Coordinates of C-alpha atoms in Angstrom, one line a residue:
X1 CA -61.2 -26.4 -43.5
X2 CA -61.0 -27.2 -39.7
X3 CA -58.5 -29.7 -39.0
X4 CA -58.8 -31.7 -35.4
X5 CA -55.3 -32.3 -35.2
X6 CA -54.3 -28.2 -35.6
X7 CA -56.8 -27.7 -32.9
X8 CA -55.8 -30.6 -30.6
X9 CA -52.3 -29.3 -31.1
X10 CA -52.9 -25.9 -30.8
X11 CA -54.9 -25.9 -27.9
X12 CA -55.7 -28.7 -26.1
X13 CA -52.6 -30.4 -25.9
X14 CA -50.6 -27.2 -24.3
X15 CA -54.0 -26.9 -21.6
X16 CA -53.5 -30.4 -20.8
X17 CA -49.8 -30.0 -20.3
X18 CA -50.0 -26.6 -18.1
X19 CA -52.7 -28.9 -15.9
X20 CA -50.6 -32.0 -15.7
X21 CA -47.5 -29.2 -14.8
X22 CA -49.6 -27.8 -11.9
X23 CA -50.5 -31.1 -10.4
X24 CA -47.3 -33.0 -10.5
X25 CA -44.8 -30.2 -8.6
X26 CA -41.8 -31.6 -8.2
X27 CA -41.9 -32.7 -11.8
X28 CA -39.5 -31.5 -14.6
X29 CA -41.7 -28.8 -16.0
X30 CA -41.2 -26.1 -13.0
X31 CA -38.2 -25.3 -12.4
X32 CA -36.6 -25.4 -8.5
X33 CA -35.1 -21.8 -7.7
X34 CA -33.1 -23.1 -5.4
X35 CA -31.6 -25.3 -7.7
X36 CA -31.3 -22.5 -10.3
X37 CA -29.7 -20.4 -7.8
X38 CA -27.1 -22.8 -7.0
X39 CA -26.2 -23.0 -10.4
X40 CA -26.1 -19.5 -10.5
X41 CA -23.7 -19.5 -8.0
X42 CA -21.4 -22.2 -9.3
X43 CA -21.4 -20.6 -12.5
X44 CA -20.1 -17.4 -11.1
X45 CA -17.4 -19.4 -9.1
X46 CA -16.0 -20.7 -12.1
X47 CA -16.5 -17.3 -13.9
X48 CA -15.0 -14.7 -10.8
X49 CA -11.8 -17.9 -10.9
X50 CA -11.6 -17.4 -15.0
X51 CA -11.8 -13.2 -15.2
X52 CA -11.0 -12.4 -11.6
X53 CA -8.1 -14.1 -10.9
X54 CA -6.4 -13.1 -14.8
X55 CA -4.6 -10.0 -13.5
X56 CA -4.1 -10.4 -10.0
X57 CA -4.4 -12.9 -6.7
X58 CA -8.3 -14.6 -6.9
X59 CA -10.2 -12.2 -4.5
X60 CA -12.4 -14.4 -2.4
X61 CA -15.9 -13.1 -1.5
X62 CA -15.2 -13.4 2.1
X63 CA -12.6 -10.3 2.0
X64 CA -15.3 -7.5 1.5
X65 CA -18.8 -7.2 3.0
X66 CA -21.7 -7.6 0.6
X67 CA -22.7 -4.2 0.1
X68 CA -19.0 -3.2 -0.8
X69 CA -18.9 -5.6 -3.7
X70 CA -21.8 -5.0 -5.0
X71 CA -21.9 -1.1 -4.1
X72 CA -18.2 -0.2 -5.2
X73 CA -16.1 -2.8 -5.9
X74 CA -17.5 -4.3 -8.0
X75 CA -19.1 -1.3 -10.5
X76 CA -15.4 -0.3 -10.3
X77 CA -14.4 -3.5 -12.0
X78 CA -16.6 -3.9 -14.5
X79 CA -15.3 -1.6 -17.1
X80 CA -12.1 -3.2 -17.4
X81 CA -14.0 -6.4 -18.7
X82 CA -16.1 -4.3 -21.2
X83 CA -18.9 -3.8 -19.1
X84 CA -20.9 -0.3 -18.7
X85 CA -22.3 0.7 -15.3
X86 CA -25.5 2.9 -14.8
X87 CA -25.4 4.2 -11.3
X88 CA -24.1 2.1 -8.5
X89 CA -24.9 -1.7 -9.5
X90 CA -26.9 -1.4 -12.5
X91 CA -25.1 -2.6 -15.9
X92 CA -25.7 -3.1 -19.5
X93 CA -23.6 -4.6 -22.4
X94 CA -20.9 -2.8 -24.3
X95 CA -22.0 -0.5 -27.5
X96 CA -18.1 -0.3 -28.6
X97 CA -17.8 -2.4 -31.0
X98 CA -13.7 -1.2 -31.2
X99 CA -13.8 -2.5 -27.8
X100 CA -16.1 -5.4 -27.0
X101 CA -16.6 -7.1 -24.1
X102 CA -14.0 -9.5 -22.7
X103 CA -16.8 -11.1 -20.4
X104 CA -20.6 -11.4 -22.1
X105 CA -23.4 -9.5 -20.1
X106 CA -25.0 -12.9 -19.1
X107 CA -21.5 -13.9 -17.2
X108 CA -21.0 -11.0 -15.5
X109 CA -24.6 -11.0 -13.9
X110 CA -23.6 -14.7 -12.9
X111 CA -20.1 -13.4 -11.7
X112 CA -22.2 -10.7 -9.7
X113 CA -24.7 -13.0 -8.4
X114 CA -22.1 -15.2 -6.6
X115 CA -20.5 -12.2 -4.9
X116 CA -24.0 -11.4 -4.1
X117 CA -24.8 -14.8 -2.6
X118 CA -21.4 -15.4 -0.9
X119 CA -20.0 -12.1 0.2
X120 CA -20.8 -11.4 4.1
X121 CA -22.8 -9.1 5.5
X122 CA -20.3 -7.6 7.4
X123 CA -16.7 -8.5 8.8
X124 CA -16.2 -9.7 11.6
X125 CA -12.7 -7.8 13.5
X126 CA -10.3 -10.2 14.6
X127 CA -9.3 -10.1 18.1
X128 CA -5.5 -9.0 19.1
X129 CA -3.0 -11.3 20.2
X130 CA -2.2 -9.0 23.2
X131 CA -3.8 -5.7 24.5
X132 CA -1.1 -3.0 23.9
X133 CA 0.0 -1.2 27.2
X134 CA -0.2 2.2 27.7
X135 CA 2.8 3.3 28.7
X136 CA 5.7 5.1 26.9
X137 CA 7.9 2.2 26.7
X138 CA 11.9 3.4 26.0
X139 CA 10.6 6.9 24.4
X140 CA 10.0 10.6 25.4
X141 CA 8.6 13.4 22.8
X142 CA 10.1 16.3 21.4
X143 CA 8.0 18.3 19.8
X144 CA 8.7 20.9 16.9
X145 CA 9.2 24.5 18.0
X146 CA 7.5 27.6 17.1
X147 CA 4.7 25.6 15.2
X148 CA 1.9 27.9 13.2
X149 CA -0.9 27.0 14.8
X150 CA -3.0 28.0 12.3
X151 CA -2.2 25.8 9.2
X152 CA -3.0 22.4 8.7
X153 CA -0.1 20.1 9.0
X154 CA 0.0 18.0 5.5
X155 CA 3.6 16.5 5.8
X156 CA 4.6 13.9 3.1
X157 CA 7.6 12.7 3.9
X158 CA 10.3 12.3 7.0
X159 CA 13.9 11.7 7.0
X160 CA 16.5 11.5 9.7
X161 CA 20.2 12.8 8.8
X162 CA 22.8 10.7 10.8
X163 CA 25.2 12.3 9.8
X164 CA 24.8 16.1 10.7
X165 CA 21.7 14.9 13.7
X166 CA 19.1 16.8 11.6
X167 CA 15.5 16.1 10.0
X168 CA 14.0 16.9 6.7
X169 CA 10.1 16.5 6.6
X170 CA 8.3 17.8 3.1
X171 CA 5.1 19.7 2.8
X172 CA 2.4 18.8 0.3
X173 CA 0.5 22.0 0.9
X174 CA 3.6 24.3 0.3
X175 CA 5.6 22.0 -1.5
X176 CA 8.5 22.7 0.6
X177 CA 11.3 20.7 2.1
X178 CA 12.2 21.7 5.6
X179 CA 15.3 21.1 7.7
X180 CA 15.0 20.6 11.6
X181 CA 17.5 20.8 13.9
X182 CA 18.1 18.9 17.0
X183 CA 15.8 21.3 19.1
X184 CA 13.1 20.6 16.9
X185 CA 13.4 23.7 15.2
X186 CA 13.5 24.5 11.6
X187 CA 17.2 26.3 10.3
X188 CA 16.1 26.0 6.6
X189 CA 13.4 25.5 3.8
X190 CA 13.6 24.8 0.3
X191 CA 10.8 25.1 -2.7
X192 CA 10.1 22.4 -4.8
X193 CA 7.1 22.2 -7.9
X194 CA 5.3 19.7 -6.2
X195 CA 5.4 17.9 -2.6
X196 CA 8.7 16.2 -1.6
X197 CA 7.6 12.6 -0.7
X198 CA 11.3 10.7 -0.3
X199 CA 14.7 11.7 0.3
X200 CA 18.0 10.1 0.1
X201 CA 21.4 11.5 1.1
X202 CA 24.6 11.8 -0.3
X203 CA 28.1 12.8 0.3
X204 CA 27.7 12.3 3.9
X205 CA 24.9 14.8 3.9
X206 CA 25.6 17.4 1.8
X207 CA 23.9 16.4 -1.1
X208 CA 19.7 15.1 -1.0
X209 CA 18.4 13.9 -4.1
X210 CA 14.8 14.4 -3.3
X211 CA 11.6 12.7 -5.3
X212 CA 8.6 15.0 -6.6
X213 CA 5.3 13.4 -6.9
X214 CA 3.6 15.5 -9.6
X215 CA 0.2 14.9 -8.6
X216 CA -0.5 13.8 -4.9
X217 CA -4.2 12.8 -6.5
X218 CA -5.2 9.5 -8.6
X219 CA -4.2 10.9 -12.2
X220 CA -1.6 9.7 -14.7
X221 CA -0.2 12.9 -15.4
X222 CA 3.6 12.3 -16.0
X223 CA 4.5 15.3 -13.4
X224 CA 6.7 13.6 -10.8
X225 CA 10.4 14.4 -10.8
X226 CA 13.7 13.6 -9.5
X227 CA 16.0 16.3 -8.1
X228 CA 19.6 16.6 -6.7
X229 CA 19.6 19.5 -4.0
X230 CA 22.9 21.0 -2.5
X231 CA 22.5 21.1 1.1
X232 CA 24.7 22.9 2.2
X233 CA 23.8 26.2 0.0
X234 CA 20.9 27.5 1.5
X235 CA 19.7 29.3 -1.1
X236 CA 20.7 26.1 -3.7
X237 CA 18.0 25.8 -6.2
X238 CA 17.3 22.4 -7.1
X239 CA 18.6 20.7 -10.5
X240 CA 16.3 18.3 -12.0
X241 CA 18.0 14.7 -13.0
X242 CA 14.7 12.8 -14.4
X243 CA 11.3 14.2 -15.5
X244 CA 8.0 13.2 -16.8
X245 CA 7.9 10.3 -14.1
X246 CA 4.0 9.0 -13.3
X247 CA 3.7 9.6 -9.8
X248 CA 6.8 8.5 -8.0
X249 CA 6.9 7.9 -4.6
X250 CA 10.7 6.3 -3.5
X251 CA 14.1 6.6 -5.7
X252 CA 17.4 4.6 -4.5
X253 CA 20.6 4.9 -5.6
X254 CA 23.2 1.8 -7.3
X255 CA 25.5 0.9 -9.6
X256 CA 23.2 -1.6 -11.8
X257 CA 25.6 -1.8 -14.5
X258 CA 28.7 -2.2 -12.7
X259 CA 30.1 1.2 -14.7
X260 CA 30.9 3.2 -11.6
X261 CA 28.3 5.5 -12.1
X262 CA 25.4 5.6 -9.8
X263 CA 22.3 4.7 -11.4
X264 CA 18.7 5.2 -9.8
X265 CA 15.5 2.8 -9.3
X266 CA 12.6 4.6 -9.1
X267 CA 8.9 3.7 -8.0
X268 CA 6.8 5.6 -9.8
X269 CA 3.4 4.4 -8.1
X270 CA 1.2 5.9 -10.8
X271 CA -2.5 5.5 -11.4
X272 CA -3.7 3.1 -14.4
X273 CA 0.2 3.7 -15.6
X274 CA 2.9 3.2 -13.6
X275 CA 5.8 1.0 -12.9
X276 CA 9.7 0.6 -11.7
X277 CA 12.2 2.2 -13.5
X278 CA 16.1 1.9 -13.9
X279 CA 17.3 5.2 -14.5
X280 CA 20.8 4.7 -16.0
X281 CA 23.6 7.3 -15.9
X282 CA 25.2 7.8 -19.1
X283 CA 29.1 9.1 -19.0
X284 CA 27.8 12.5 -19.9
X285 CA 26.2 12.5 -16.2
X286 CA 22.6 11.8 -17.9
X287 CA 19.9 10.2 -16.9
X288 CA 19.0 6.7 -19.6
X289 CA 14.8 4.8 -18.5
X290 CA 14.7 1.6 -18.7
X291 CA 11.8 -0.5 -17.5
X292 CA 12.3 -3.2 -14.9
X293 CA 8.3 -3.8 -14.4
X294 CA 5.8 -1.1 -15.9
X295 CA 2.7 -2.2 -14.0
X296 CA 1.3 0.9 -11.7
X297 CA 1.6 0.2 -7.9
X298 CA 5.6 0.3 -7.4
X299 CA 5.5 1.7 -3.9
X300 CA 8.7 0.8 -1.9
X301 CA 12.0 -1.1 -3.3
X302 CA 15.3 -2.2 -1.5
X303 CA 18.9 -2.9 -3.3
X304 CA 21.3 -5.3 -2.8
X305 CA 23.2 -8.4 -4.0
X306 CA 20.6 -11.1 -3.2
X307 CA 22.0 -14.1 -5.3
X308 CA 26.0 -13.0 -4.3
X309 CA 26.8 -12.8 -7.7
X310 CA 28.4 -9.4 -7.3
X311 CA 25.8 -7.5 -9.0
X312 CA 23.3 -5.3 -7.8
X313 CA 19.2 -6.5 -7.6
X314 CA 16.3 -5.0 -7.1
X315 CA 13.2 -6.2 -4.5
X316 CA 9.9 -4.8 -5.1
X317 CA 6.6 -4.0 -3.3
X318 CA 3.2 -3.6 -5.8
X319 CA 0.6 -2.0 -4.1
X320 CA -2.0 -1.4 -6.8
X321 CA -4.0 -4.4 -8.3
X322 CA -1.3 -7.3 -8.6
X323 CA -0.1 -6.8 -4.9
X324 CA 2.8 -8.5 -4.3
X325 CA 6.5 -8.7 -3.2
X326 CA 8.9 -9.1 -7.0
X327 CA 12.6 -10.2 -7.0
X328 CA 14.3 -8.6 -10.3
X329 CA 17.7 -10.4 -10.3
X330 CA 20.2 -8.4 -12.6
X331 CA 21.4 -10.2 -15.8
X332 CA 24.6 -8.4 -16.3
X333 CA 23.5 -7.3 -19.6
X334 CA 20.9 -4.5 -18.5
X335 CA 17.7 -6.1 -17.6
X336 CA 16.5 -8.3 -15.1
X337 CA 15.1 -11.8 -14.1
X338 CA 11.8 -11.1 -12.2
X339 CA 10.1 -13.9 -9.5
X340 CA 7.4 -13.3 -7.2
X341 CA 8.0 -13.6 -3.6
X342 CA 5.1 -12.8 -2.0
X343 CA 1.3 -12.2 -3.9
X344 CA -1.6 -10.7 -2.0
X345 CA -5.1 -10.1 -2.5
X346 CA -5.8 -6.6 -4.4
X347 CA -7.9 -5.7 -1.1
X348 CA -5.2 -5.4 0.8
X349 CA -3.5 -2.2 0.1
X350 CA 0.0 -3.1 0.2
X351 CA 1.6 -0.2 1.9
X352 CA 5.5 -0.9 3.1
X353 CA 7.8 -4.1 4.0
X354 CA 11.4 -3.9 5.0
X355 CA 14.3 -6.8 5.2
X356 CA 15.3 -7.3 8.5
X357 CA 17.0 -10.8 9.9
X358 CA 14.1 -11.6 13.2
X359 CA 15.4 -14.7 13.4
X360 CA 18.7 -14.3 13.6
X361 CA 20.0 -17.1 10.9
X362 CA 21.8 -14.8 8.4
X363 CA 19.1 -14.5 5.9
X364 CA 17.1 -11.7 5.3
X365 CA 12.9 -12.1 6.8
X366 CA 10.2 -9.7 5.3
X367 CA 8.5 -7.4 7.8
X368 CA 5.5 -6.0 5.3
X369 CA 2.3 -3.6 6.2
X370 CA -0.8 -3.7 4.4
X371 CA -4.2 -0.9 5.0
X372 CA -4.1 1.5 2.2
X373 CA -8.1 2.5 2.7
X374 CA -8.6 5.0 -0.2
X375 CA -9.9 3.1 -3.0
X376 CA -13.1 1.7 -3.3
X377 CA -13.4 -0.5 -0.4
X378 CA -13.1 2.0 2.4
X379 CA -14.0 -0.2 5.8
X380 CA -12.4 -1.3 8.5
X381 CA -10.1 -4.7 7.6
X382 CA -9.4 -7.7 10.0
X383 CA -6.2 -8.4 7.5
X384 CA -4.9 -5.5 7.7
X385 CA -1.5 -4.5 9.6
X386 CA 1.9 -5.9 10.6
X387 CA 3.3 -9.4 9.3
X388 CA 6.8 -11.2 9.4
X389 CA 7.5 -13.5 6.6
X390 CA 10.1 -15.9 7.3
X391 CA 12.8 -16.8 4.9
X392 CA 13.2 -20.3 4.3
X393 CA 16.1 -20.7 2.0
X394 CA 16.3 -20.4 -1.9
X395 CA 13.9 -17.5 -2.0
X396 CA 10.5 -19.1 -0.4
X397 CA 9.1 -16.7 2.7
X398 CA 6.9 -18.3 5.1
X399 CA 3.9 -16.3 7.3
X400 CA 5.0 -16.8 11.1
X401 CA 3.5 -13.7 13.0
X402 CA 0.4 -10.8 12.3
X403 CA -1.0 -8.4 14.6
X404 CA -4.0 -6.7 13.4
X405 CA -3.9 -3.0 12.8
X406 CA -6.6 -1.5 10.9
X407 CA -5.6 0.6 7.9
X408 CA -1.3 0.0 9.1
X409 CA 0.5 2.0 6.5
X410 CA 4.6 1.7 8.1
X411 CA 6.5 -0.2 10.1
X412 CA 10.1 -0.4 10.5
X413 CA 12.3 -3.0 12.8
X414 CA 15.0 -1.5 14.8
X415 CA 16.6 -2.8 18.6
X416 CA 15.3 0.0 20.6
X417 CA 15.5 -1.0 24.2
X418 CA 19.0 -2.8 23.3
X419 CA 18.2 -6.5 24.7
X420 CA 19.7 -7.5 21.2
X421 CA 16.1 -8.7 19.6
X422 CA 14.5 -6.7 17.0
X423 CA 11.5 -4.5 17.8
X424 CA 8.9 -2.9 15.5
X425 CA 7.3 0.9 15.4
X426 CA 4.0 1.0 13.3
X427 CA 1.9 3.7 12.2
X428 CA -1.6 3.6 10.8
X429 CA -2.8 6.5 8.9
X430 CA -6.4 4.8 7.9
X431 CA -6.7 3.7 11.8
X432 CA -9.5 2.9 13.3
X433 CA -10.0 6.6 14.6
X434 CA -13.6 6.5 16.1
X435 CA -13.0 3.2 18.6
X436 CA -9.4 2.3 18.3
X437 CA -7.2 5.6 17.9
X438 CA -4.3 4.6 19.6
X439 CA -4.0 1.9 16.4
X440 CA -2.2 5.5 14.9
X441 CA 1.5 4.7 16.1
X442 CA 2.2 1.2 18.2
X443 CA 5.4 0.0 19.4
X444 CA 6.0 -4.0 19.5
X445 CA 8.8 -4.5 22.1
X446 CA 10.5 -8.7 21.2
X447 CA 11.2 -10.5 24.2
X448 CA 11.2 -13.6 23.0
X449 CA 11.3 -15.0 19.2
X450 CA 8.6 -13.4 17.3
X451 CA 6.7 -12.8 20.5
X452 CA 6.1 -9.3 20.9
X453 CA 4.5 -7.4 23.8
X454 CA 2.5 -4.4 22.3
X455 CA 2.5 -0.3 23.2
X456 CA 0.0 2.3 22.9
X457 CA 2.6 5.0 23.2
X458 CA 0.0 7.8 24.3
X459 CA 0.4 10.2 21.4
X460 CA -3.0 10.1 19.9
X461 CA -4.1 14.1 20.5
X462 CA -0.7 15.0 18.6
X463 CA -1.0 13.9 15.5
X464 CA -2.2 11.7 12.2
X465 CA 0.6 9.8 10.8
X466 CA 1.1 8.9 7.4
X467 CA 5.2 8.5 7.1
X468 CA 7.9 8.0 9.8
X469 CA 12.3 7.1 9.9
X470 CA 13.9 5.1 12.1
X471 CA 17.7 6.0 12.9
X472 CA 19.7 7.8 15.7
X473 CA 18.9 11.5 15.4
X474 CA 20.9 12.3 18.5
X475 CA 23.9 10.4 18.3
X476 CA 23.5 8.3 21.2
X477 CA 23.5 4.5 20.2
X478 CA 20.1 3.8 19.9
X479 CA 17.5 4.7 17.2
X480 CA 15.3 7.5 17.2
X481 CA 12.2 7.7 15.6
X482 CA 10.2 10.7 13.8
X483 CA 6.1 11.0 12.4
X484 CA 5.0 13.0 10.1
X485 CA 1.7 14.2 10.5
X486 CA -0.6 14.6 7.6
X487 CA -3.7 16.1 9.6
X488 CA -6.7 16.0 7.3
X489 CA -8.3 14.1 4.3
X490 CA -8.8 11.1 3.7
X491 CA -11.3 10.3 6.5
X492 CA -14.1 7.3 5.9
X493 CA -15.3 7.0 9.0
X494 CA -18.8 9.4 9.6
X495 CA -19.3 11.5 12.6
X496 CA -15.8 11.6 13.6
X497 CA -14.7 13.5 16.6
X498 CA -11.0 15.1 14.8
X499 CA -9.3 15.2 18.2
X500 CA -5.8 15.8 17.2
X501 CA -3.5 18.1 16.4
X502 CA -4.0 19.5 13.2
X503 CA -0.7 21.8 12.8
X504 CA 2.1 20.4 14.1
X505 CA 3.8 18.8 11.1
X506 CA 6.2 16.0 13.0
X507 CA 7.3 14.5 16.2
X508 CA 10.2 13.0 17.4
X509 CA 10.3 10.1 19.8
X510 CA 13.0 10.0 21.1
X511 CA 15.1 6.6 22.6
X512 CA 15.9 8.1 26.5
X513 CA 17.6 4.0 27.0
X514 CA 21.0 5.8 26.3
X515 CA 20.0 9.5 27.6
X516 CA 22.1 10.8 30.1
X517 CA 25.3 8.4 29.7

């Protein structure tokens, strides 16, 4: 039986309301995009603060360009929340149900949308407090000798030898440690499994115990290793004291225990494993792991008795996610009391900082690099390069000075010209290589407190540089510095002109302040 009501509410009622909707716009039945969109956004905020910001320092928008985020960054992110990628920015809920999604599909479109609708377009570079002068400043070059001219330098690693006035520089290609004499000239060579990428000395030289990478790619293959080399046999083999390490990239000798033995911390930079390691010397002259932090990232570490308490600590650099400067203070009973310094944005790519007193009170400042470029957000960075953190008392480390270096991977602070003010040499291996080579080494001379007068010493045709030491190679007073040159690889910039030397593996700048007295 037909029913009036069924029809009027079937029908006429919803043709009224679609009229009544069409007529009256700014009423509640159509929605305001721009008011959706602003939810959108302030959803995301909240969402990027909540998931973002669990593992590491909150990554503003502002730090990458738009079509990094959305192209690479953020596809590279997603699958640690649970979230599957299809291509470059397309994604879909997780079918594991062993491993669901820590973040729903709906939230992580949000999450998206706000770095969508915040991220720039492009950065803008930041403009340097000082052109840097080309002029050599306090240094001449000596080049190696009797270079091969037709390999490609790929050198890992430099060290000076104070003691005997001799260089060591390893070889990724030929995973080979070489020996340099003053002349620039190699006396010896030594085969290793896999590149040499640090080396300390012992035993006023004779002995090296030199640190193995394993893999110089992004795996988690446990290859790496730490060797002890007799110097002064030239045909010594070298005897492995720790295996199985995940990438290590820096070991350091000290007594952590207080036994007399010499112990080892290791970085072991790793991929998605990773972390610093105590390597404990048992009295049978073995080699005991412990973990200190096992988080991937451990790139550089210093020793020393930071609270006075006559036992050895351990300060960190994290380059790898959680960026950051840790403090491990040692609790006489084998572990250690960890506090964070300094925390940076995972964009940075943390790359090296050193202890050094700029200001001359007694306390140790931080002078840390940042440009690491070979991840997923390969552009040019108006944060990266040199900084000096001043120390404030009780542990707290205040920003006071940056110069902008793009992609700065080193620097170390040393009094090269002798006016009794510390100075800094910094290379960039992810420089700007297209507009701004000269960005590969620069030399900040101090002449007054933390005002520093920037060089572009004019080496740019001889080289790439991805490591570099600071001491006095020739025994004359003042420090000396050496570059490795890695020569190829690791290029993001298209249509690059690759102008430099591509065989000669290192160079010495040498301090001529003292020469000749």
């Amino acid at each position: 039986m037909f029913s009036a009501t069924l029809y009027l509410n079937s029908y006429i009622r919803p043709v009224l309301l679609a009229m009544v909707c069409s007529i009256i716009l700014a009423g509640g039945c159509q929605t305001n995009p721009q008011t959706e969109a602003a939810k959108q956004t302030a959803k995301g905020k909240q969402l990027s603060e909540k998931y973002c910001a669990s593992c590491h320092l909150y990554p503003d928008p502002t730090l990458l360009d738009k079509t990094t985020w959305l192209k690479h960054v953020l596809p590279a992110m997603a699958p640690k929340l649970g979230i599957q990628v299809w291509g470059e920015d397309q994604y879909y809920p997780s079918q594991s149900k062993r491993h669901p999604s820590i973040i729903s599909y709906p939230e992580w479109m949000d999450l998206v949308a706000f770095y969508k609708a915040m991220a720039p377009e492009a950065l803008q570079p930041v403009k340097a407090p000082e052109t840097p002068r080309d002029d050599w400043a306090v240094f001449e070059i000596i080049k190696p000798a009797g270079q091969d001219t037709g390999t490609i330098a790929t050198t890992t690693m430099v060290a000076i030898d104070t003691f005997r006035g001799r260089i060591f520089s390893g070889d990724a290609g030929k995973r080979l440690l070489y020996e340099w004499d003053k002349n620039g000239k190699t006396s010896n060579s030594w085969s290793f499994p896999s590149a040499p990428v640090d080396l300390q000395l012992t035993d006023s030289g004779k002995n090296a115990w030199v640190t193995c990478i394993g893999f110089m790619q992004a795996v988690d293959e446990p290859k790496g290793l730490l060797l002890n080399l007799h110097l002064e046999q030239p045909k010594a083999t070298p005897k492995v004291q720790a295996a199985f390490l995940k990438r290590p990239v820096q070991a350091l000798e000290a007594d952590l225990n207080n036994d007399g033995l010499t112990d080892w911390v290791v970085c072991s930079f790793g991929h998605y494993k990773g972390g610093l390691y105590y390597m404990q010397q048992t009295p049978d002259h073995k080699y005991e792991q412990h973990v200190i932090r096992e988080v991937p990232g451990a790139i550089h570490a210093v020793t020393g008795d930071f609270n006075h308490d006559g036992w050895i600590d351990v300060m960190a650099l994290f380059a790898y996610d959680d960026e950051g400067i840790w403090l491990f203070l040692n609790d006489h009973q084998g572990g250690f009391k960890a506090s964070n310094l300094l925390r940076f944005p995972p964009v940075y790519g943390s790359t090296s900082f050193q202890l050094v007193d700029f200001n001359q009170d007694g306390q140790p400042d931080i002078l840390y690099t940042c440009g690491d470029n070979a991840d997923y957000s390969k552009i040019l960075k108006p944060y990266h390069g040199v900084y000096v953190f001043i120390n404030q008392g009780d542990f707290k480390y205040k920003a006071a000075w940056h110069y902008p270096v793009n992609g700065c991977t080193k620097a170390m602070a040393a009094d090269f010209n002798g006016d009794g003010k510390l100075d800094i040499a910094a290379i960039a291996f992810f420089a700007d290589l297209k507009d701004h080579p000269s960005e590969k080494f620069l030399y900040f001379q101090q002449d007054s407190m933390l005002h520093f007068i920037p060089y572009a010493i004019p080496i740019q045709k001889e080289g790439r540089w991805i490591c570099m030491d600071v001491n006095d190679f020739d025994h004359d007073g003042d420090p000396d510095i050496v570059l490795g040159n890695y020569s190829l690889g690791f290029i993001n910039q298209d249509n690059l002109e690759k102008d430099w030397n591509y065989a000669q593996p290192l160079l010495i700048l040498e301090n001529k302040r003292n020469k000749g007295r």
